[in-house]
């Protein structure tokens, strides 16, 4: 487990990928673990195909502000490769651990041919140069297996909780997931969460 | 919902906007109105979610001035009333604000204003604290989610006691952030409404009477100031007689506290945190100016505290001696764009402190920072905003672009506020050439379309959304007809207030509670005004373009309603989306001559390019199944499989 206080987590992706739901689940589970929690979020225009970044800050001592200072993210959960790199560029350091879904979501400027999206392997290589360690998780594929590609956010929550890096128990998170979705969606989301936990547990820690 | 938990003392995670709603609930709010706008929308949504259970009233109003008037009426009748809006909404309601401040209130009357530093979802960085000073009303600025709740609750008490509207100013980072909130008791006091103003008439008067009311308002402000001197929302931390102090409010306080901690300056720097920022608690500030030789101001957007405290310091100069002031004027507190622009964070405050005190701080070593910048620059292409996959606006603006091309006279398109404002960007083919405030699209078009006398003779198209139509476009449309303008007004009717999170409006048939309410059809309003009205589905792209073209060829004021539900709300309702895919045998790639129309031009996030095969492809996770690309693909290679 990372011992720093506050423990700073960034969840980054593209509007519509479920950032807000993911940050809420982690934050609510942290509250149930008895921690002080701050979540910084921006929605609105940025959701319209733009990048979305959530900041989750956990502390045993006090309530922190909603924005993480530069270079002070301990964990970056990236739903999209270039958005992960962008967040690491601002908030990462050689202490940062990254958990990344490598599935690209192309910006419109790339689709229109104005900009180029580099090969994902190169983006991941750039990320590796900047952080302590990276776990690449095919979260969209795992989510599809659990029933729906959109649950990649919950798979990723499973990975970060299952990694043991943050002071949140698997069981605590499951309870929050049960409260967070409509009845008919709970089972699929729990399945997605468990597949994330299973995926990370089968790996060597970084 | 956490917001309705009736367990005083329990700590729950609330978003800033939920905390404001909870504060209103704990104050026993009887009525809340508002118009949707980021970052304030969720306050009324949260209250509407519990209004039935707790038995109070809510309404989404047609615009912010009507919202404030409605709440003013409820408060005049002795009820506790609140209105919520975004920064620019305060502009809209300011006409009423500048008189109801003087006519006063009987019940608690609270205005929540959501400012948007760094313009996350607005088109102005308006600092609405200036309105509190402008209108002579008390202003509270919460720093945390806890204070957002507590201050909202207190604002009702204060308003009732003083008999004047009180303003609470939040910012995006507070409204949309979540933190722990210790709950207070939910109180429900049964009040009865009556129209019984103190002087028999509810008015700001005229002539001498207005001057008397104005003076009385100043008296109320004086009383507010006395209360503020003792307020629990103002405090000082750090070395008692510190020579260097920070004066801060709102989120600035959190950033200041963390910056001082990170720089190890706790023993040297004092922080005066103000929660009641108009009128200023002058005695409290004077007490700390006395021991300060240097002052750094940390606040969101304008140098509001900075300027007002400097005036106070000038008055006190003989007692307090010379002080060096740092902040926005001195350029020590600045964003990447400059001072008084953008939003604060811990790094901004740390830079301000390192530049004014003898300390250094390096967040990351130089090599790392340079490497990070280089790698992001090389491998992370920019991501601009875009219409969602399946958004009907993409079709509407393609139709407008095409119709103007057919017309060939280089027509002008004026725009308005909503998702469709993004038609200034490549996602809307850069069709939109103007954008200001709600209603300004049709308002400016009224005269752009009537300047032939001075040689401007081009077709003019004004665009607005459906919610915007009701909010601010009707007077301009009447004006256009009255003053014999020539324009085509395109109303993008997607059956919702989309930009702000899909709230209802008068054309949908439901109210804030989601209960049935009478519909005011856009079509009927326009016909009643007496203009030609046509209606079609923008996804019938050829028909839409043809209609636009025909209407551009005639004189006068004309309206076309592009009617198609927002892709997001539609997706929520349907069980399964149509499958869209590319028949790669039919797609002839770069040999087609279409220049990769689907990805390069149409620019929908669902259309991607298969580089291995050199052909078009659909990202079926992102695609929303609208089929617009299938209609426009010159090779007919995109297939829509309808749901059976």
Coordinates of N, CA and C in Angstrom, one line a residue, chain B residues 211-286:
Chain B
X211 N -35.0 56.8 -3.1 CA -33.8 57.2 -2.3 C -33.9 56.8 -0.8
X212 N -35.1 56.8 -0.3 CA -35.3 56.4 1.1 C -35.1 54.9 1.2
X213 N -35.6 54.1 0.2 CA -35.4 52.7 0.2 C -33.9 52.3 0.1
X214 N -33.3 53.1 -0.8 CA -31.9 52.9 -1.1 C -31.1 53.1 0.2
X215 N -31.4 54.2 0.9 CA -30.7 54.5 2.2 C -31.0 53.4 3.2
X216 N -32.2 52.9 3.2 CA -32.6 51.8 4.2 C -31.8 50.6 3.9
X217 N -31.5 50.3 2.6 CA -30.8 49.2 2.2 C -29.3 49.3 2.7
X218 N -28.8 50.5 2.6 CA -27.4 50.7 3.2 C -27.4 50.4 4.7
X219 N -28.5 50.7 5.3 CA -28.6 50.4 6.7 C -28.6 48.9 7.0
X220 N -29.3 48.2 6.2 CA -29.3 46.7 6.3 C -27.9 46.2 6.1
X221 N -27.2 46.8 5.2 CA -25.9 46.3 4.9 C -24.9 46.5 6.1
X222 N -25.2 47.6 6.8 CA -24.4 48.0 8.0 C -24.6 46.9 9.0
X223 N -25.9 46.5 9.2 CA -26.2 45.5 10.2 C -25.6 44.2 9.8
X224 N -25.6 43.9 8.5 CA -24.9 42.6 8.0 C -23.5 42.7 8.4
X225 N -22.9 43.8 8.2 CA -21.4 44.0 8.5 C -21.1 43.7 10.0
X226 N -22.0 44.2 10.8 CA -21.8 44.0 12.3 C -21.8 42.5 12.6
X227 N -22.8 41.8 11.9 CA -22.9 40.3 12.1 C -21.7 39.6 11.6
X228 N -21.2 40.1 10.5 CA -20.0 39.4 9.8 C -18.8 39.5 10.6
X229 N -18.7 40.6 11.5 CA -17.5 40.7 12.3 C -17.3 39.5 13.2
X230 N -18.5 38.9 13.6 CA -18.5 37.8 14.6 C -18.7 36.5 13.9
X231 N -18.8 36.4 12.6 CA -19.2 35.2 11.9 C -18.2 34.1 12.0
X232 N -18.7 32.9 12.2 CA -17.9 31.6 12.3 C -17.3 31.3 11.0
X233 N -17.7 31.9 9.9 CA -17.2 31.6 8.6 C -15.9 32.4 8.3
X234 N -15.5 33.3 9.2 CA -14.2 34.0 9.0 C -13.3 33.6 10.1
X235 N -12.1 33.2 9.7 CA -11.1 32.9 10.8 C -9.7 33.2 10.3
X236 N -8.8 33.2 11.3 CA -7.4 33.4 11.1 C -6.6 32.3 11.6
X237 N -5.7 31.7 10.8 CA -4.8 30.7 11.3 C -3.3 31.1 11.1
X238 N -2.5 30.5 11.9 CA -1.0 30.7 11.8 C -0.5 31.6 12.9
X239 N 0.7 32.1 12.7 CA 1.4 32.9 13.7 C 0.5 34.1 14.0
X240 N 0.3 34.3 15.3 CA -0.6 35.4 15.7 C -0.3 36.8 15.2
X241 N 1.0 37.1 15.2 CA 1.4 38.5 14.7 C 2.2 38.4 13.5
X242 N 1.8 37.5 12.6 CA 2.6 37.3 11.4 C 2.8 38.6 10.6
X243 N 4.0 38.8 10.0 CA 4.2 40.0 9.2 C 3.8 39.8 7.8
X244 N 3.7 38.5 7.4 CA 3.2 38.2 6.1 C 1.9 37.4 6.2
X245 N 0.8 38.0 5.7 CA -0.5 37.3 5.7 C -1.1 37.1 4.3
X246 N -1.9 36.0 4.2 CA -2.7 35.8 3.0 C -4.1 36.1 3.4
X247 N -4.8 36.9 2.6 CA -6.2 37.1 2.7 C -6.9 36.4 1.6
X248 N -7.8 35.5 1.9 CA -8.3 34.6 0.9 C -9.8 34.3 1.2
X249 N -10.5 33.8 0.2 CA -11.9 33.4 0.3 C -12.2 32.2 -0.6
X250 N -13.3 31.5 -0.3 CA -13.7 30.4 -1.2 C -12.6 29.4 -1.3
X251 N -12.5 28.7 -2.5 CA -11.6 27.7 -2.7 C -10.1 28.1 -2.5
X252 N -9.9 29.4 -2.6 CA -8.6 30.0 -2.4 C -8.0 29.6 -1.1
X253 N -8.9 29.5 -0.1 CA -8.5 29.1 1.3 C -7.8 27.7 1.3
X254 N -8.5 26.7 0.7 CA -7.9 25.4 0.6 C -6.5 25.3 0.0
X255 N -6.5 26.0 -1.2 CA -5.2 26.1 -1.9 C -4.1 26.8 -1.1
X256 N -4.5 27.9 -0.4 CA -3.5 28.6 0.4 C -3.0 27.8 1.5
X257 N -3.9 27.1 2.2 CA -3.5 26.2 3.4 C -2.6 25.1 2.9
X258 N -2.9 24.5 1.8 CA -2.0 23.4 1.3 C -0.6 24.0 0.9
X259 N -0.7 25.1 0.2 CA 0.6 25.7 -0.3 C 1.5 26.1 0.9
X260 N 0.9 26.7 1.9 CA 1.7 27.1 3.1 C 2.3 25.8 3.7
X261 N 1.5 24.8 3.8 CA 2.0 23.5 4.4 C 3.1 22.9 3.5
X262 N 2.9 22.9 2.2 CA 4.0 22.3 1.4 C 5.3 23.1 1.4
X263 N 5.1 24.4 1.5 CA 6.4 25.2 1.5 C 7.0 25.3 2.9
X264 N 6.4 24.7 3.9 CA 6.9 24.8 5.3 C 6.9 26.1 5.8
X265 N 5.8 26.9 5.5 CA 5.8 28.3 6.0 C 4.8 28.5 7.1
X266 N 4.3 27.4 7.7 CA 3.3 27.5 8.7 C 3.6 28.5 9.9
X267 N 4.9 28.5 10.2 CA 5.3 29.4 11.3 C 5.5 30.8 11.0
X268 N 5.5 31.1 9.7 CA 5.8 32.5 9.3 C 4.5 33.2 8.7
X269 N 3.7 32.4 8.0 CA 2.6 33.0 7.3 C 1.2 32.9 8.0
X270 N 0.5 33.9 8.1 CA -0.9 33.8 8.7 C -1.9 33.8 7.5
X271 N -3.0 33.1 7.8 CA -4.0 33.1 6.7 C -5.3 33.7 7.3
X272 N -5.8 34.7 6.7 CA -7.1 35.3 7.1 C -8.1 34.8 6.1
X273 N -9.0 33.9 6.5 CA -9.9 33.3 5.6 C -11.3 33.9 5.8
X274 N -11.8 34.5 4.7 CA -13.1 35.2 4.8 C -14.2 34.4 4.1
X275 N -15.3 34.3 4.8 CA -16.5 33.6 4.2 C -17.6 34.6 3.9
X276 N -17.5 35.7 4.6 CA -18.5 36.8 4.4 C -17.8 37.9 3.7
X277 N -18.0 38.0 2.4 CA -17.1 38.9 1.6 C -17.7 40.2 1.1
X278 N -19.0 40.4 1.3 CA -19.6 41.7 1.1 C -20.8 41.9 2.0
X279 N -20.9 42.9 2.9 CA -19.8 43.9 3.1 C -18.7 43.2 3.9
X280 N -17.5 43.7 3.8 CA -16.3 43.1 4.4 C -16.4 43.3 5.9
X281 N -16.0 42.3 6.7 CA -15.9 42.5 8.2 C -14.6 43.4 8.5
X282 N -14.8 44.7 8.4 CA -13.7 45.6 8.4 C -12.9 45.6 9.7
X283 N -13.6 45.4 10.8 CA -12.8 45.4 12.1 C -11.9 44.2 12.2
X284 N -12.4 43.0 11.7 CA -11.6 41.8 11.7 C -10.4 42.0 10.8
X285 N -10.6 42.5 9.6 CA -9.5 42.7 8.7 C -8.5 43.7 9.3
X286 N -9.0 44.8 9.8 CA -8.1 45.8 10.4 C -7.2 45.2 11.5

